[in-house]
mmCIF file of C-alpha atoms in Angstrom:
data_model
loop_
_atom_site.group_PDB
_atom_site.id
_atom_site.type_symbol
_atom_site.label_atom_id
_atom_site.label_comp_id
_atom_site.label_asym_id
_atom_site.label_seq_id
_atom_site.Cartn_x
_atom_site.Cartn_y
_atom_site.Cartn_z
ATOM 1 C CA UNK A 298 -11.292 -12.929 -10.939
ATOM 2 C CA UNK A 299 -7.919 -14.015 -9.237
ATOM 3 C CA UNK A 300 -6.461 -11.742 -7.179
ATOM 4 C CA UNK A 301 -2.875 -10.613 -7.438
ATOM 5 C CA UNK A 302 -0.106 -13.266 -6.784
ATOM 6 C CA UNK A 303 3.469 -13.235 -5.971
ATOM 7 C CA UNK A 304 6.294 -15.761 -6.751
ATOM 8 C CA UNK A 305 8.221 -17.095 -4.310
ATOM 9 C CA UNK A 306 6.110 -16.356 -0.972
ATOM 10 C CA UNK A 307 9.764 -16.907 0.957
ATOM 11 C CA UNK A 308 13.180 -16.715 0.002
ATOM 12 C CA UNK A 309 16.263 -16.323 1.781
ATOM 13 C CA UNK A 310 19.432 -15.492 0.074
ATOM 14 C CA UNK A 311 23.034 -14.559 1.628
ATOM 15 C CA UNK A 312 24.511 -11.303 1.511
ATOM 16 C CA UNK A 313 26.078 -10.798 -2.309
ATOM 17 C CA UNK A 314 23.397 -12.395 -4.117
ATOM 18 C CA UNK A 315 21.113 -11.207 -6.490
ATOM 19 C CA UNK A 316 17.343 -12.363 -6.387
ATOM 20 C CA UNK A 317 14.290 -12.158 -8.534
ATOM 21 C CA UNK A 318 10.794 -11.699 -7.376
ATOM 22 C CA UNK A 319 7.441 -12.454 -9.841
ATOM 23 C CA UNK A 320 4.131 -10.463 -9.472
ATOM 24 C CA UNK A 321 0.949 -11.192 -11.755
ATOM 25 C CA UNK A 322 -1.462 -8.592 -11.738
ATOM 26 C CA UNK A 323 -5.192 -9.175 -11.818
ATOM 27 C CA UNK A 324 -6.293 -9.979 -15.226
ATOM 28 C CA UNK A 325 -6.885 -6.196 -17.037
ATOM 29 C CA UNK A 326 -4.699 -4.779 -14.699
ATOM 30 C CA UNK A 327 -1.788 -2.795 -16.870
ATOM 31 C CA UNK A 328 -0.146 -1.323 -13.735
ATOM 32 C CA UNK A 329 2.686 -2.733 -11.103
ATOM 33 C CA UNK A 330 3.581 -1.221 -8.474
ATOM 34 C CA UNK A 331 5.961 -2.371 -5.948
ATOM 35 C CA UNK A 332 7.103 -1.567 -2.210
ATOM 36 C CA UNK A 333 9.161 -2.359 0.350
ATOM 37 C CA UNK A 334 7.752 -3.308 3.819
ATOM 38 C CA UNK A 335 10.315 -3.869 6.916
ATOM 39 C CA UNK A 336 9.399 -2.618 10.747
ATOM 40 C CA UNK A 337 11.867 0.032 10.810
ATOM 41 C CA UNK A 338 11.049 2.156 7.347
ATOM 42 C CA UNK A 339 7.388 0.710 7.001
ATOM 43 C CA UNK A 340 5.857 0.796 3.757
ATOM 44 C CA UNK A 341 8.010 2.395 0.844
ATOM 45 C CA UNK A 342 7.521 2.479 -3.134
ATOM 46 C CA UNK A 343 9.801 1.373 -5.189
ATOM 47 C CA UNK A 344 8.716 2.019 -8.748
ATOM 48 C CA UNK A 345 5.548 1.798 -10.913
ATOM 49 C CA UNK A 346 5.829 -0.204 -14.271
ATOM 50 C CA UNK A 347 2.705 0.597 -16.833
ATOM 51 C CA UNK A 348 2.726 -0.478 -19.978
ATOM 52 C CA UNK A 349 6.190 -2.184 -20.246
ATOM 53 C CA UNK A 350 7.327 1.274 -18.837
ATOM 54 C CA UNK A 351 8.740 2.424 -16.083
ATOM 55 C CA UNK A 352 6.603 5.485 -15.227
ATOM 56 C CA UNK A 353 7.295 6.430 -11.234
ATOM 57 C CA UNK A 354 10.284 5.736 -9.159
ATOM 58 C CA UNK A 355 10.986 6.150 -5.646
ATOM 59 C CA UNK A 356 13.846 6.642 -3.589
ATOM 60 C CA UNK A 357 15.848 3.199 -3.484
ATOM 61 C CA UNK A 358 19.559 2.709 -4.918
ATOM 62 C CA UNK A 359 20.051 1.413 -8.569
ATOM 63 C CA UNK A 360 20.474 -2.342 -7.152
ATOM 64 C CA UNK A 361 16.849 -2.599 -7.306
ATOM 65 C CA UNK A 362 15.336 -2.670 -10.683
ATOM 66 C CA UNK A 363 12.088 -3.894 -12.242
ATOM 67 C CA UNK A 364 10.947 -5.050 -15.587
ATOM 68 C CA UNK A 365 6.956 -5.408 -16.954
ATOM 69 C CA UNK A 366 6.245 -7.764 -19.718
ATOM 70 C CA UNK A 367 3.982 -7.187 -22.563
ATOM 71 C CA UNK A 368 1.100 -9.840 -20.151
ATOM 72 C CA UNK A 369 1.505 -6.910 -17.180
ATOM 73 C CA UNK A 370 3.360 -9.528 -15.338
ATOM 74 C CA UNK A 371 6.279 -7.822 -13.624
ATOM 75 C CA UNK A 372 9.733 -8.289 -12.051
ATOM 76 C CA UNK A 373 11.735 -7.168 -9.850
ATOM 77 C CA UNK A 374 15.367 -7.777 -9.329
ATOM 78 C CA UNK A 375 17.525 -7.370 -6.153
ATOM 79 C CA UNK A 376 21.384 -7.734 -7.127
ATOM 80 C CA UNK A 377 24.490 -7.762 -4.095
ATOM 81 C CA UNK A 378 21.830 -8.338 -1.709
ATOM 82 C CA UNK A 379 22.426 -6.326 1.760
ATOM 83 C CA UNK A 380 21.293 -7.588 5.009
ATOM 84 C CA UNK A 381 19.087 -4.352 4.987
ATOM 85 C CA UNK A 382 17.439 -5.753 2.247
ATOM 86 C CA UNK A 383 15.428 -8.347 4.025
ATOM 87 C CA UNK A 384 11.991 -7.046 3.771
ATOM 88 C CA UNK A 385 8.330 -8.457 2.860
ATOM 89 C CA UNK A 386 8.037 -6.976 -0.970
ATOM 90 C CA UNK A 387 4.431 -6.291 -1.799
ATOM 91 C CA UNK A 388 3.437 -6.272 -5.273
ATOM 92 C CA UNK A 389 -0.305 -4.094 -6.184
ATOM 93 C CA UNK A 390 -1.234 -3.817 -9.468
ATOM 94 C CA UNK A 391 -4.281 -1.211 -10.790
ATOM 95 C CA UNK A 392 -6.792 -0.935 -13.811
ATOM 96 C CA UNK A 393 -4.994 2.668 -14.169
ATOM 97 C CA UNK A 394 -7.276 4.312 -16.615
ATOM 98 C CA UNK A 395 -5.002 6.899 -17.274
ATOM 99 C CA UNK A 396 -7.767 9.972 -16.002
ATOM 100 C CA UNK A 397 -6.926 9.401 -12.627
ATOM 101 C CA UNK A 398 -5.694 6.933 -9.646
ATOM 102 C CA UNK A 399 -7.175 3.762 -9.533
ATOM 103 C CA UNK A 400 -7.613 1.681 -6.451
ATOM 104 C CA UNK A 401 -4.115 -0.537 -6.110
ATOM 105 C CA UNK A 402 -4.513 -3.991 -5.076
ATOM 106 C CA UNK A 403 -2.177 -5.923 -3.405
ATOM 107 C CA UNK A 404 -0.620 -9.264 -3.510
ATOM 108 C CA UNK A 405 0.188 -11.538 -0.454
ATOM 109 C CA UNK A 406 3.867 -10.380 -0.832
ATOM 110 C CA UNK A 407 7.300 -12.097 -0.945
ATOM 111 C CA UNK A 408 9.001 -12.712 2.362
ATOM 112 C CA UNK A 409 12.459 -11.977 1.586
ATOM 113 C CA UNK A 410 15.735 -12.694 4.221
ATOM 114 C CA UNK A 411 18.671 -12.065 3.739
ATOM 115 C CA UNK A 412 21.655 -13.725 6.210
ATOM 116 C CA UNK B 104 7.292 16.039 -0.638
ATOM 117 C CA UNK B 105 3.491 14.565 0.566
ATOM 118 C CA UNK B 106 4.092 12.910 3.996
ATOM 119 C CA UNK B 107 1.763 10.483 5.997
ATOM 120 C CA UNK B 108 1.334 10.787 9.702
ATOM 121 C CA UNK B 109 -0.415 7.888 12.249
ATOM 122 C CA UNK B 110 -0.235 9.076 15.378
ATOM 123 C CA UNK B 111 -1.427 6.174 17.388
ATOM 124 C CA UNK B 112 1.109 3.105 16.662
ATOM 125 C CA UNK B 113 -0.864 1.129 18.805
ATOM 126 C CA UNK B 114 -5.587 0.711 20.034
ATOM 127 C CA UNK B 115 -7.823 -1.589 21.243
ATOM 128 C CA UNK B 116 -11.141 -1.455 21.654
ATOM 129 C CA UNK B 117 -13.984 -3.379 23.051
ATOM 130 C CA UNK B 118 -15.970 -5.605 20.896
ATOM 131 C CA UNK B 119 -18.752 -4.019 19.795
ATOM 132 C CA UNK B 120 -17.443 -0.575 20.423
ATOM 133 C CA UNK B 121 -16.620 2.033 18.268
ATOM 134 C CA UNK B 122 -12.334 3.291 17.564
ATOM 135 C CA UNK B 123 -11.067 6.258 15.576
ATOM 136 C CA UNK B 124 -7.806 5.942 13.782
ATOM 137 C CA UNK B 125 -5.834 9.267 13.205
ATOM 138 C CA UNK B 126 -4.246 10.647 10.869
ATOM 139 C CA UNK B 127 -2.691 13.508 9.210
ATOM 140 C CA UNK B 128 -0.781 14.601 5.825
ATOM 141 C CA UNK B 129 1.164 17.000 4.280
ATOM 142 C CA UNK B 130 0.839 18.735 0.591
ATOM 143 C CA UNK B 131 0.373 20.933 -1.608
ATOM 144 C CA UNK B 132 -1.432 19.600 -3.981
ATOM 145 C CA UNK B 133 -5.385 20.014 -4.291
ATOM 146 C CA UNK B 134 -5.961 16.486 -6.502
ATOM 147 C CA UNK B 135 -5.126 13.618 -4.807
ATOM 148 C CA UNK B 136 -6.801 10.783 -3.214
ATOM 149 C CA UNK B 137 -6.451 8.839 0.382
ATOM 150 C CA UNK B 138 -6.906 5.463 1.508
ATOM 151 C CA UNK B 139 -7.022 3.029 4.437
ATOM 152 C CA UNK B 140 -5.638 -0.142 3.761
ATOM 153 C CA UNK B 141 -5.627 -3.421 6.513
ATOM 154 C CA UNK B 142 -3.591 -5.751 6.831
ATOM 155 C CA UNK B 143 -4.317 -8.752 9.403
ATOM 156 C CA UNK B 144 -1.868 -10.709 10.716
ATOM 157 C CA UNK B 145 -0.153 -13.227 7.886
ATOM 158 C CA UNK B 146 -2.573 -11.696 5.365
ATOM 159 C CA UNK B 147 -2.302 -9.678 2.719
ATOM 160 C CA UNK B 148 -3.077 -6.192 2.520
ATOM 161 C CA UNK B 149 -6.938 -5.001 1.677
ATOM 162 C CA UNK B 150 -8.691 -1.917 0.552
ATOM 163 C CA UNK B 151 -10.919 -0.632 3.447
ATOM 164 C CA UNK B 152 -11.839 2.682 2.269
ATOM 165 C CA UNK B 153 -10.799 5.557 -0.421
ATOM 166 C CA UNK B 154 -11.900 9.031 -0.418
ATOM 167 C CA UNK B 155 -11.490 11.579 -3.250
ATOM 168 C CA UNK B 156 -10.049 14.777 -2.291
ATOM 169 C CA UNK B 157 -12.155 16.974 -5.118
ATOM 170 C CA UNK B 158 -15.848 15.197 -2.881
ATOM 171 C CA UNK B 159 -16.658 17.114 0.437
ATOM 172 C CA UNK B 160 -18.705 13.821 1.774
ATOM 173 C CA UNK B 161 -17.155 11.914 3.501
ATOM 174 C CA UNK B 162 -16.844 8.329 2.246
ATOM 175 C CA UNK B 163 -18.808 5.033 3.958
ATOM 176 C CA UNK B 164 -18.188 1.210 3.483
ATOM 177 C CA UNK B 165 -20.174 -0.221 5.714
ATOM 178 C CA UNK B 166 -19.171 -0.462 9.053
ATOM 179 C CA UNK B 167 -16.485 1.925 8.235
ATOM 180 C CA UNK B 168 -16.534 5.614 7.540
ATOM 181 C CA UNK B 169 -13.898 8.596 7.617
ATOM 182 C CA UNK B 170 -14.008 12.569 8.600
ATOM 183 C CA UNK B 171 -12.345 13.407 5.640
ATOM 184 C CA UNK B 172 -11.296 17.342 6.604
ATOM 185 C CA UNK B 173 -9.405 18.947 3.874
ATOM 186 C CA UNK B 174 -8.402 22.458 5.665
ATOM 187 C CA UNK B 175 -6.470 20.242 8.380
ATOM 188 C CA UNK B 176 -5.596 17.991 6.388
ATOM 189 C CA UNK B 177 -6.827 15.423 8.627
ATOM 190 C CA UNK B 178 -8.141 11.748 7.837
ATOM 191 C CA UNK B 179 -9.495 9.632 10.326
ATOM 192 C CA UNK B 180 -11.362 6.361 10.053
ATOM 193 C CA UNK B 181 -14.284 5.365 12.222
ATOM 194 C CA UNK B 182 -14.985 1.840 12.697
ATOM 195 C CA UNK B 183 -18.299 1.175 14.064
ATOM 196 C CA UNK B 184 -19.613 -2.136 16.380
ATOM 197 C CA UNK B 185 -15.882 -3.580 16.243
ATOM 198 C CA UNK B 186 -15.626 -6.827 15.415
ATOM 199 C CA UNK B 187 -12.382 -9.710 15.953
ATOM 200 C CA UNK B 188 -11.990 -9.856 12.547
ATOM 201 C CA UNK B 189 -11.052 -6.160 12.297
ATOM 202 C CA UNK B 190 -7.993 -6.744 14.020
ATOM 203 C CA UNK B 191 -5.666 -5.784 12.068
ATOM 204 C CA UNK B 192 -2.412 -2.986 10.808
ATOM 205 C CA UNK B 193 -4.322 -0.095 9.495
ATOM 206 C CA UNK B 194 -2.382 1.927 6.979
ATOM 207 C CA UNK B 195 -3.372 5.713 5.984
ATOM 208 C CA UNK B 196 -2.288 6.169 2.089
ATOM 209 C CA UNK B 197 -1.697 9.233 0.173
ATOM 210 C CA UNK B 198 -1.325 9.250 -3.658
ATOM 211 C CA UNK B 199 -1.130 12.178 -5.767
ATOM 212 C CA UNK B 200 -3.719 12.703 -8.482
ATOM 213 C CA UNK B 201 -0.937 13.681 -10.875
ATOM 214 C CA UNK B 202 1.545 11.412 -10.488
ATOM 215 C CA UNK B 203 -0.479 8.344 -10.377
ATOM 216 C CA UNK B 204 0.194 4.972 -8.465
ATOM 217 C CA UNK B 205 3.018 6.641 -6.047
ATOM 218 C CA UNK B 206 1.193 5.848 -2.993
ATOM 219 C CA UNK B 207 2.637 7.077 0.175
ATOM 220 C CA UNK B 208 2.171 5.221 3.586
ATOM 221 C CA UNK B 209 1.642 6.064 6.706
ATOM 222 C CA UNK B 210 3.443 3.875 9.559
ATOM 223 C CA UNK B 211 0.460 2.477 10.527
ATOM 224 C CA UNK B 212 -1.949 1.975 13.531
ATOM 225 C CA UNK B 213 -2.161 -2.230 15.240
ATOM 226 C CA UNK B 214 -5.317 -1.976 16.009
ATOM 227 C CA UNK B 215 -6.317 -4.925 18.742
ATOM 228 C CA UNK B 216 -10.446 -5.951 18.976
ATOM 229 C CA UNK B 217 -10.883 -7.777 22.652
ATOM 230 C CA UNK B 218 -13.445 -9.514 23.196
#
């Protein structure tokens, strides 16, 4: 089975923009979850998509949103891009049965930098 | 709010030898799950181990095992016989049986293997 990927590995985008990240779960897989990694914060969530449906959200301002399609495949949107935004974005998608947690898998993650 | 503690930014060990990674958490809750995740150097991040919080033994994968204790709220990892390959950032996760796929990160332990 492939494993979870991530589109664009790298990016870099100046301060203003908006950018858009891809994540395809492993095949079955009808849960995205995405996080934030940078040195300073470490690893945060950002929100949990299941089912076309946003179901958890953390603690990150309304500039970042997300979107799952009816494939699982998933989203995410930066928009007026801070430098505090550059950050590795990791992608992990589940089986989520619904009776419990499922292990989350992760993707390599998209290298994001912002100037 | 469930926290995530890693007391030990940075080990090393000894080929061969045997390391303990700390660490701690916070809640209230009496379903939830933990993790330790890797991540190596330029690689993406990878499942180690998982422990239920409802099962009193303590989970094994190979090489790796934890001392899962629930009163203290304590979850360490044990990594037997080191290897190079094991070098690597080890993340402690928390996620909450009841709000599934939140996942909540520790800051993480670099471990170094010398040989």
């Amino acid at each position: 089975k492939a494993g979870v990927t991530q589109t664009p590995r790298y990016l870099i985008k100046t301060r203003g923009q908006q950018v858009t990240l891809s994540c395809s779960p492993i095949s079955g897989h009808r849960s995205v979850s995405w996080y934030q990694q940078t040195p300073g914060q470490g690893l945060q969530f950002l929100f949990e998509y299941f089912s076309e449906t946003q179901r958890n959200k953390g603690n990150f301002p309304g500039r970042f949103s997300g979107r799952q399609f009816s494939n699982s495949r998933s989203e995410m949107n930066v928009s007026t891009l801070e430098l505090g935004d550059s950050a590795l974005y990791l992608c992990a998608s589940s089986f989520s049965s619904g009776r419990g947690t499922d292990t989350q898998y992760f993707g390599p993650g998209t290298r994001l930098t912002v100037l | 709010a469930q926290t995530v503690t890693q007391s030990q930014p940075e080990m090393s060990v000894q080929e061969a030898e045997t390391v303990t990674l700390s660490c701690t958490y916070d809640t209230s809750e009496s379903n939830y799950y933990l993790f330790w995740y890797k991540q190596p150097p330029s690689r993406q991040m990878i499942l180690v181990i998982r422990q239920e919080a409802y099962k009193q033994q303590n989970a094994t994968e190979n090489r790796f095992s934890v001392n899962f204790q629930k009163a203290a709220k304590s979850f360490s990892l044990k990594i037997s016989d080191s290897q190079l390959g094991d070098t690597a950032m080890y993340f402690c996760a928390f996620m909450s049986g009841y709000n599934n796929n939140d996942m909540r990160f520790g800051a993480g332990t670099r471990l170094t293997v010398k040989p």
